[in-house]
Amino acid sequence: AQSVTQPDIHITVSEGASLELRCNYSYGATPYLFWYVQSPGQGLQLLLKYFSGDTLVQGIKGFEAEFKRSQSSFNLRKPSVHWSDAAEYFCALNDYKLSFGAGTTVTVRA
Amino acid sequence: DVKVTQSSRYLVKRTGEKVFLECVQDMDHENMFWYRQDPGLGLRLIYFSYDVKMKEKGDIPEGYSVSREKKERFSLILESASTNQTSMYLCASSSTSLSTYNEQFFGPGTRLTVL
């Protein structure tokens, strides 16, 4: 069965510092992977997606993610965090339906 | 812009009431989904539909039903609301039939409280 694990429930980062959010998946074939962001009181917005090809994927808002098959990971990164990046982030895997991780809440301190 | 709208942002109902949550998308998407979101559990799929009048159970369908009479509209029904159905409900839609890679577009969510 497919599953997605986000090991970090909550991360606090200083504005301007780098950010990395971890995502591990379990799936028997080539996965289709997504990162979504949810700002307070909002729906989910797609940050980026991986289907195949280049393992480093660029997304919106300056985010990128790297697919590593050997580690079953799809970690999200941003070189310099802005206060507006405070949100909850979800990693998801798509077979015929999306399976979501439990989410990581990011707090940005000034 | 893809638009997925949900009928209410906040809803308060009493135990035993019948509750309807409505979702409308304006992109002519074939697929529509209902999720519930709870802290520490992420999003869990309740039901989805890949065509009018078609529905499939997701991971947690118990206590819920759905209706899709028109392509753009997907309704979630709580026949007899219970306190453990207090949650955030998110609707989503995507194009093509059961493609494994299509992006899902989400509505803003309905926060339902059952007293």
mmCIF file of C-alpha atoms in Angstrom:
data_model
loop_
_atom_site.group_PDB
_atom_site.id
_atom_site.type_symbol
_atom_site.label_atom_id
_atom_site.label_comp_id
_atom_site.label_asym_id
_atom_site.label_seq_id
_atom_site.Cartn_x
_atom_site.Cartn_y
_atom_site.Cartn_z
ATOM 1 C CA ALA A 1 0.000 0.000 0.000
ATOM 2 C CA GLN A 2 1.187 3.501 -0.723
ATOM 3 C CA SER A 3 2.010 5.845 2.113
ATOM 4 C CA VAL A 4 3.680 9.176 2.772
ATOM 5 C CA THR A 5 5.556 10.144 5.925
ATOM 6 C CA GLN A 6 6.539 13.633 6.989
ATOM 7 C CA PRO A 7 8.804 13.094 10.012
ATOM 8 C CA ASP A 8 8.713 16.697 11.256
ATOM 9 C CA ILE A 9 5.462 17.929 12.745
ATOM 10 C CA HIS A 10 6.686 21.456 13.364
ATOM 11 C CA ILE A 11 9.724 23.448 12.232
ATOM 12 C CA THR A 12 10.729 26.931 13.332
ATOM 13 C CA VAL A 13 13.081 28.881 11.108
ATOM 14 C CA SER A 14 14.413 32.430 11.140
ATOM 15 C CA GLU A 15 13.510 34.759 8.309
ATOM 16 C CA GLY A 16 16.245 34.621 5.681
ATOM 17 C CA ALA A 17 17.459 31.189 6.751
ATOM 18 C CA SER A 18 17.178 28.098 4.615
ATOM 19 C CA LEU A 19 14.376 25.581 5.004
ATOM 20 C CA GLU A 20 14.191 21.867 4.299
ATOM 21 C CA LEU A 21 11.084 19.768 4.822
ATOM 22 C CA ARG A 22 11.378 16.005 4.717
ATOM 23 C CA CYS A 23 9.091 13.593 2.919
ATOM 24 C CA ASN A 24 9.454 9.837 2.634
ATOM 25 C CA TYR A 25 7.179 7.621 0.630
ATOM 26 C CA SER A 26 6.373 3.968 0.205
ATOM 27 C CA TYR A 27 5.211 2.859 -3.215
ATOM 28 C CA GLY A 28 5.837 -0.111 -5.450
ATOM 29 C CA ALA A 29 6.383 1.719 -8.704
ATOM 30 C CA THR A 30 7.513 5.099 -9.975
ATOM 31 C CA PRO A 31 5.719 7.607 -7.807
ATOM 32 C CA TYR A 32 4.035 10.824 -8.810
ATOM 33 C CA LEU A 33 4.823 13.228 -5.985
ATOM 34 C CA PHE A 34 3.515 16.619 -4.982
ATOM 35 C CA TRP A 35 4.097 19.315 -2.412
ATOM 36 C CA TYR A 36 1.168 21.496 -1.374
ATOM 37 C CA VAL A 37 1.077 24.498 0.930
ATOM 38 C CA GLN A 38 -1.839 25.606 3.068
ATOM 39 C CA SER A 39 -1.816 29.104 4.503
ATOM 40 C CA PRO A 40 -4.011 29.739 7.548
ATOM 41 C CA GLY A 41 -7.685 29.621 6.629
ATOM 42 C CA GLN A 42 -6.959 28.739 3.016
ATOM 43 C CA GLY A 43 -7.243 25.723 0.771
ATOM 44 C CA LEU A 44 -4.237 23.849 -0.555
ATOM 45 C CA GLN A 45 -2.049 25.313 -3.251
ATOM 46 C CA LEU A 46 0.314 23.238 -5.374
ATOM 47 C CA LEU A 47 3.967 24.193 -4.949
ATOM 48 C CA LEU A 48 5.529 21.658 -7.302
ATOM 49 C CA LYS A 49 5.189 18.163 -8.705
ATOM 50 C CA TYR A 50 7.426 15.335 -9.871
ATOM 51 C CA PHE A 51 6.423 12.893 -12.585
ATOM 52 C CA SER A 52 9.653 11.779 -14.217
ATOM 53 C CA GLY A 53 12.882 13.107 -15.678
ATOM 54 C CA ASP A 54 15.041 15.609 -13.855
ATOM 55 C CA THR A 55 15.069 14.728 -10.174
ATOM 56 C CA LEU A 56 15.387 18.368 -9.091
ATOM 57 C CA VAL A 57 12.069 20.083 -9.536
ATOM 58 C CA GLN A 58 11.470 23.819 -9.380
ATOM 59 C CA GLY A 59 8.218 25.193 -8.076
ATOM 60 C CA ILE A 60 6.500 28.427 -7.238
ATOM 61 C CA LYS A 61 7.518 30.895 -4.522
ATOM 62 C CA GLY A 62 11.189 29.916 -4.813
ATOM 63 C CA PHE A 63 10.728 26.321 -3.650
ATOM 64 C CA GLU A 64 12.452 23.280 -5.082
ATOM 65 C CA ALA A 65 12.363 19.569 -4.297
ATOM 66 C CA GLU A 66 14.678 16.689 -5.024
ATOM 67 C CA PHE A 67 13.480 13.182 -5.777
ATOM 68 C CA LYS A 68 15.816 10.453 -4.506
ATOM 69 C CA ARG A 69 14.651 7.011 -5.459
ATOM 70 C CA SER A 70 17.344 5.240 -3.430
ATOM 71 C CA GLN A 71 16.156 6.976 -0.270
ATOM 72 C CA SER A 72 12.441 7.021 -1.149
ATOM 73 C CA SER A 73 12.468 10.722 -0.416
ATOM 74 C CA PHE A 74 11.133 13.930 -1.932
ATOM 75 C CA ASN A 75 12.407 16.736 0.278
ATOM 76 C CA LEU A 76 11.325 20.336 -0.171
ATOM 77 C CA ARG A 77 13.803 23.194 0.118
ATOM 78 C CA LYS A 78 13.929 26.956 0.025
ATOM 79 C CA PRO A 79 17.225 28.865 0.259
ATOM 80 C CA SER A 80 15.878 31.931 2.059
ATOM 81 C CA VAL A 81 12.594 31.915 3.937
ATOM 82 C CA HIS A 82 10.201 34.873 4.008
ATOM 83 C CA TRP A 83 7.680 35.568 6.764
ATOM 84 C CA SER A 84 4.905 34.761 4.282
ATOM 85 C CA ASP A 85 6.178 31.162 4.067
ATOM 86 C CA ALA A 86 4.679 30.424 7.469
ATOM 87 C CA ALA A 87 2.116 27.756 6.637
ATOM 88 C CA GLU A 88 1.447 24.048 6.718
ATOM 89 C CA TYR A 89 3.116 21.944 4.046
ATOM 90 C CA PHE A 90 1.880 18.625 2.755
ATOM 91 C CA CYS A 91 3.673 16.024 0.710
ATOM 92 C CA ALA A 92 1.430 13.767 -1.373
ATOM 93 C CA LEU A 93 1.736 10.728 -3.613
ATOM 94 C CA ASN A 94 -0.670 10.093 -6.469
ATOM 95 C CA ASP A 95 -1.643 6.625 -7.592
ATOM 96 C CA TYR A 96 -5.292 6.780 -8.610
ATOM 97 C CA LYS A 97 -5.856 9.035 -5.598
ATOM 98 C CA LEU A 98 -3.716 11.319 -3.536
ATOM 99 C CA SER A 99 -2.224 10.018 -0.308
ATOM 100 C CA PHE A 100 -1.087 12.812 1.977
ATOM 101 C CA GLY A 101 1.466 13.005 4.721
ATOM 102 C CA ALA A 102 0.374 14.380 8.088
ATOM 103 C CA GLY A 103 1.852 17.779 7.283
ATOM 104 C CA THR A 104 4.638 19.987 8.633
ATOM 105 C CA THR A 105 3.833 23.339 10.179
ATOM 106 C CA VAL A 106 6.447 26.001 9.509
ATOM 107 C CA THR A 107 6.819 28.966 11.836
ATOM 108 C CA VAL A 108 8.995 31.876 10.711
ATOM 109 C CA ARG A 109 10.537 34.073 13.378
ATOM 110 C CA ALA A 110 11.747 37.591 12.684
ATOM 111 C CA ASP B 1 -7.962 30.528 -13.064
ATOM 112 C CA VAL B 2 -9.368 27.252 -11.832
ATOM 113 C CA LYS B 3 -12.008 27.886 -9.290
ATOM 114 C CA VAL B 4 -13.318 25.412 -6.763
ATOM 115 C CA THR B 5 -15.889 26.877 -4.429
ATOM 116 C CA GLN B 6 -17.507 25.431 -1.351
ATOM 117 C CA SER B 7 -20.905 26.551 -0.138
ATOM 118 C CA SER B 8 -19.879 27.512 3.385
ATOM 119 C CA ARG B 9 -16.626 28.420 5.121
ATOM 120 C CA TYR B 10 -18.019 27.692 8.577
ATOM 121 C CA LEU B 11 -20.936 25.516 9.591
ATOM 122 C CA VAL B 12 -22.332 24.588 12.999
ATOM 123 C CA LYS B 13 -24.803 21.712 13.241
ATOM 124 C CA ARG B 14 -26.332 19.596 15.960
ATOM 125 C CA THR B 15 -25.880 15.887 16.477
ATOM 126 C CA GLY B 16 -28.319 13.914 14.357
ATOM 127 C CA GLU B 17 -28.884 16.623 11.770
ATOM 128 C CA LYS B 18 -28.533 15.916 8.076
ATOM 129 C CA VAL B 19 -25.738 18.043 6.640
ATOM 130 C CA PHE B 20 -25.049 18.940 3.038
ATOM 131 C CA LEU B 21 -21.687 20.291 1.906
ATOM 132 C CA GLU B 22 -21.647 21.585 -1.642
ATOM 133 C CA CYS B 23 -18.700 21.935 -3.984
ATOM 134 C CA VAL B 24 -18.678 23.521 -7.427
ATOM 135 C CA GLN B 25 -15.841 23.688 -9.948
ATOM 136 C CA ASP B 26 -15.792 25.772 -13.084
ATOM 137 C CA MET B 27 -13.089 23.995 -15.116
ATOM 138 C CA ASP B 28 -15.118 21.144 -16.580
ATOM 139 C CA HIS B 29 -13.051 18.640 -14.591
ATOM 140 C CA GLU B 30 -14.117 15.030 -14.702
ATOM 141 C CA ASN B 31 -12.784 14.090 -11.255
ATOM 142 C CA MET B 32 -13.955 15.492 -7.950
ATOM 143 C CA PHE B 33 -12.913 14.575 -4.423
ATOM 144 C CA TRP B 34 -13.934 15.097 -0.815
ATOM 145 C CA TYR B 35 -11.334 15.028 1.955
ATOM 146 C CA ARG B 36 -11.415 15.679 5.645
ATOM 147 C CA GLN B 37 -8.479 17.302 7.349
ATOM 148 C CA ASP B 38 -7.649 16.714 11.007
ATOM 149 C CA PRO B 39 -4.580 17.844 12.955
ATOM 150 C CA GLY B 40 -1.795 15.285 12.836
ATOM 151 C CA LEU B 41 -3.628 13.137 10.284
ATOM 152 C CA GLY B 42 -3.234 15.188 7.135
ATOM 153 C CA LEU B 43 -5.946 14.857 4.519
ATOM 154 C CA ARG B 44 -7.938 11.673 4.223
ATOM 155 C CA LEU B 45 -10.065 10.827 1.215
ATOM 156 C CA ILE B 46 -13.753 10.267 1.927
ATOM 157 C CA TYR B 47 -15.208 9.779 -1.553
ATOM 158 C CA PHE B 48 -14.357 10.635 -5.114
ATOM 159 C CA SER B 49 -16.171 10.741 -8.411
ATOM 160 C CA TYR B 50 -14.777 10.393 -11.913
ATOM 161 C CA ASP B 51 -17.990 11.101 -13.768
ATOM 162 C CA VAL B 52 -21.545 12.238 -13.304
ATOM 163 C CA LYS B 53 -23.506 9.804 -11.132
ATOM 164 C CA MET B 54 -20.328 7.788 -10.497
ATOM 165 C CA LYS B 55 -18.734 7.532 -7.067
ATOM 166 C CA GLU B 56 -16.012 5.557 -5.375
ATOM 167 C CA LYS B 57 -15.271 5.093 -1.693
ATOM 168 C CA GLY B 58 -12.089 6.544 -0.373
ATOM 169 C CA ASP B 59 -10.274 5.657 2.807
ATOM 170 C CA ILE B 60 -12.896 6.777 5.319
ATOM 171 C CA PRO B 61 -16.389 6.652 3.750
ATOM 172 C CA GLU B 62 -18.264 5.507 6.867
ATOM 173 C CA GLY B 63 -20.931 7.974 7.933
ATOM 174 C CA TYR B 64 -20.844 9.851 4.632
ATOM 175 C CA SER B 65 -22.496 9.695 1.246
ATOM 176 C CA VAL B 66 -22.064 11.755 -1.909
ATOM 177 C CA SER B 67 -24.047 12.907 -4.890
ATOM 178 C CA ARG B 68 -22.918 14.022 -8.328
ATOM 179 C CA GLU B 69 -25.874 14.887 -10.542
ATOM 180 C CA LYS B 70 -24.039 17.474 -12.606
ATOM 181 C CA LYS B 71 -20.433 17.499 -13.756
ATOM 182 C CA GLU B 72 -19.555 20.711 -11.955
ATOM 183 C CA ARG B 73 -21.135 19.880 -8.610
ATOM 184 C CA PHE B 74 -20.191 17.298 -5.981
ATOM 185 C CA SER B 75 -22.082 17.129 -2.702
ATOM 186 C CA LEU B 76 -21.026 15.494 0.538
ATOM 187 C CA ILE B 77 -23.845 14.349 2.809
ATOM 188 C CA LEU B 78 -23.717 13.516 6.476
ATOM 189 C CA GLU B 79 -26.950 11.580 6.990
ATOM 190 C CA SER B 80 -26.868 11.950 10.775
ATOM 191 C CA ALA B 81 -24.076 14.179 11.961
ATOM 192 C CA SER B 82 -22.012 13.091 14.932
ATOM 193 C CA THR B 83 -19.473 14.951 17.039
ATOM 194 C CA ASN B 84 -16.606 12.891 15.606
ATOM 195 C CA GLN B 85 -17.387 14.410 12.219
ATOM 196 C CA THR B 86 -16.295 17.816 13.439
ATOM 197 C CA SER B 87 -13.501 18.617 11.015
ATOM 198 C CA MET B 88 -12.299 20.666 8.070
ATOM 199 C CA TYR B 89 -13.728 19.375 4.789
ATOM 200 C CA LEU B 90 -11.901 20.063 1.554
ATOM 201 C CA CYS B 91 -13.184 19.563 -1.954
ATOM 202 C CA ALA B 92 -10.882 19.144 -4.951
ATOM 203 C CA SER B 93 -11.151 18.567 -8.676
ATOM 204 C CA SER B 94 -8.843 17.383 -11.435
ATOM 205 C CA SER B 95 -9.031 16.785 -15.158
ATOM 206 C CA THR B 96 -9.081 13.488 -17.154
ATOM 207 C CA SER B 97 -10.324 10.172 -15.886
ATOM 208 C CA LEU B 98 -8.239 8.617 -13.135
ATOM 209 C CA SER B 99 -4.960 9.765 -14.572
ATOM 210 C CA THR B 100 -2.250 9.171 -12.042
ATOM 211 C CA TYR B 101 -0.540 12.497 -12.339
ATOM 212 C CA ASN B 102 -3.102 15.240 -12.714
ATOM 213 C CA GLU B 103 -2.963 18.079 -10.297
ATOM 214 C CA GLN B 104 -5.856 18.459 -7.916
ATOM 215 C CA PHE B 105 -7.249 21.938 -7.336
ATOM 216 C CA PHE B 106 -8.669 22.579 -3.904
ATOM 217 C CA GLY B 107 -11.475 24.701 -2.550
ATOM 218 C CA PRO B 108 -11.031 26.884 0.553
ATOM 219 C CA GLY B 109 -12.567 24.319 2.872
ATOM 220 C CA THR B 110 -15.597 24.137 5.155
ATOM 221 C CA ARG B 111 -14.974 23.990 8.873
ATOM 222 C CA LEU B 112 -17.829 21.936 10.288
ATOM 223 C CA THR B 113 -18.578 21.821 13.999
ATOM 224 C CA VAL B 114 -21.093 19.283 15.266
ATOM 225 C CA LEU B 115 -22.418 20.030 18.741
#
